[in-house]
């Protein structure tokens, strides 16, 4: 079993044991995903790159927990909406490779339609 499937299985168990599926509409799961993403952002708000480098040395667990919360909602949404996130990720990367060809975008942060 892939890591993604194994984590999804454990997330579903956690949810089912608590009978929380009844609250999980796609809209509310999407909201939860964004809220958890903002908790990741809070760790970095107002810090310079140098400050972040120092901060992460002592806060890796806390940042990891928030990233895990984001993953929790991503995997739950994918499960409930019957989306294969592994396949979706591969497809999206292929699209990104075409949108941002190495010859044009290497070392550049421009958006594809701005170059
Ligand atoms: Mg959180």
XYZ file of C-alpha atoms and ligand atoms in Angstrom:
116
model
C 0.000 0.000 0.000
C 1.325 3.415 -0.886
C 2.054 5.934 1.847
C -0.778 8.096 0.554
C -3.278 5.230 0.797
C -2.011 4.252 4.227
C -2.338 7.791 5.604
C -5.783 8.143 4.015
C -6.856 4.886 5.668
C -5.717 6.145 9.068
C -7.408 9.518 8.571
C -10.680 7.783 7.658
C -10.412 5.601 10.749
C -9.865 8.674 12.933
C -12.901 10.357 11.343
C -15.166 7.319 11.410
C -14.424 6.509 15.037
C -15.670 10.011 15.893
C -18.604 10.020 13.483
C -17.413 13.261 11.904
C -18.247 12.496 8.276
C -21.665 14.047 8.795
C -19.960 17.461 9.116
C -17.684 17.084 6.121
C -19.301 18.785 3.159
C -16.893 19.664 0.345
C -17.359 23.360 1.150
C -16.496 22.952 4.819
C -13.581 20.676 4.056
C -12.226 23.259 1.582
C -12.610 25.924 4.264
C -10.800 23.759 6.782
C -7.996 23.160 4.297
C -7.492 26.893 3.819
C -7.701 27.574 7.559
C -5.012 24.994 8.217
C -2.885 26.524 5.435
C -3.136 29.867 7.207
C -1.854 28.192 10.378
C 1.230 27.230 8.369
C 1.538 30.832 7.241
C 1.345 32.166 10.793
C 4.686 30.534 11.556
C 6.381 32.650 8.901
C 4.475 35.911 9.075
C 6.724 38.963 9.581
C 9.925 36.931 9.575
C 12.780 37.531 7.183
C 14.342 34.611 5.340
C 17.159 34.615 7.908
C 14.718 34.622 10.822
C 12.815 31.719 9.267
C 16.058 29.742 8.944
C 16.603 30.151 12.701
C 12.955 29.639 13.611
C 12.554 26.363 11.744
C 15.467 24.823 13.662
C 13.393 24.876 16.849
C 9.851 24.736 15.421
C 10.017 21.943 12.882
C 7.512 19.807 14.807
C 4.948 22.606 15.054
C 5.245 23.506 11.365
C 5.082 19.812 10.503
C 1.860 19.484 12.494
C 0.244 22.274 10.529
C 1.388 20.807 7.237
C -0.052 17.480 8.407
C -3.352 19.258 9.097
C -3.339 20.556 5.514
C -2.599 17.075 4.221
C -5.420 15.684 6.379
C -7.970 17.837 4.564
C -6.435 17.279 1.141
C -6.606 13.526 1.583
C -10.103 13.559 3.070
C -11.412 15.726 0.239
C -9.764 13.487 -2.325
C -11.306 10.433 -0.693
C -14.820 11.874 -0.495
C -14.693 13.348 -3.993
C -13.144 10.188 -5.427
C -10.016 11.949 -6.634
C -6.816 9.941 -6.957
C -4.356 12.520 -5.621
C -1.351 10.519 -6.816
C -2.653 10.524 -10.389
C -3.873 14.124 -10.124
C -0.435 15.235 -8.918
C 1.350 13.472 -11.750
C -1.029 14.958 -14.323
C -0.672 18.439 -12.859
C 3.125 18.235 -12.894
C 3.040 17.277 -16.575
C 0.852 20.326 -17.240
C 3.225 22.549 -15.253
C 6.230 21.227 -17.172
C 4.544 22.218 -20.444
C 3.408 25.571 -19.093
C 6.875 26.329 -17.712
C 9.437 24.851 -20.104
C 12.920 24.701 -18.555
C 14.498 26.645 -21.457
C 12.209 29.609 -20.767
C 11.715 29.549 -17.018
C 14.880 28.226 -15.417
C 15.789 30.590 -12.596
C 12.779 32.822 -13.264
C 9.773 33.360 -11.021
C 7.538 34.920 -13.682
C 4.050 33.561 -14.212
C 3.693 31.754 -17.550
C 1.407 34.395 -19.058
C 3.697 37.262 -18.066
C 6.753 36.171 -19.989
Mg -3.776 23.197 12.666
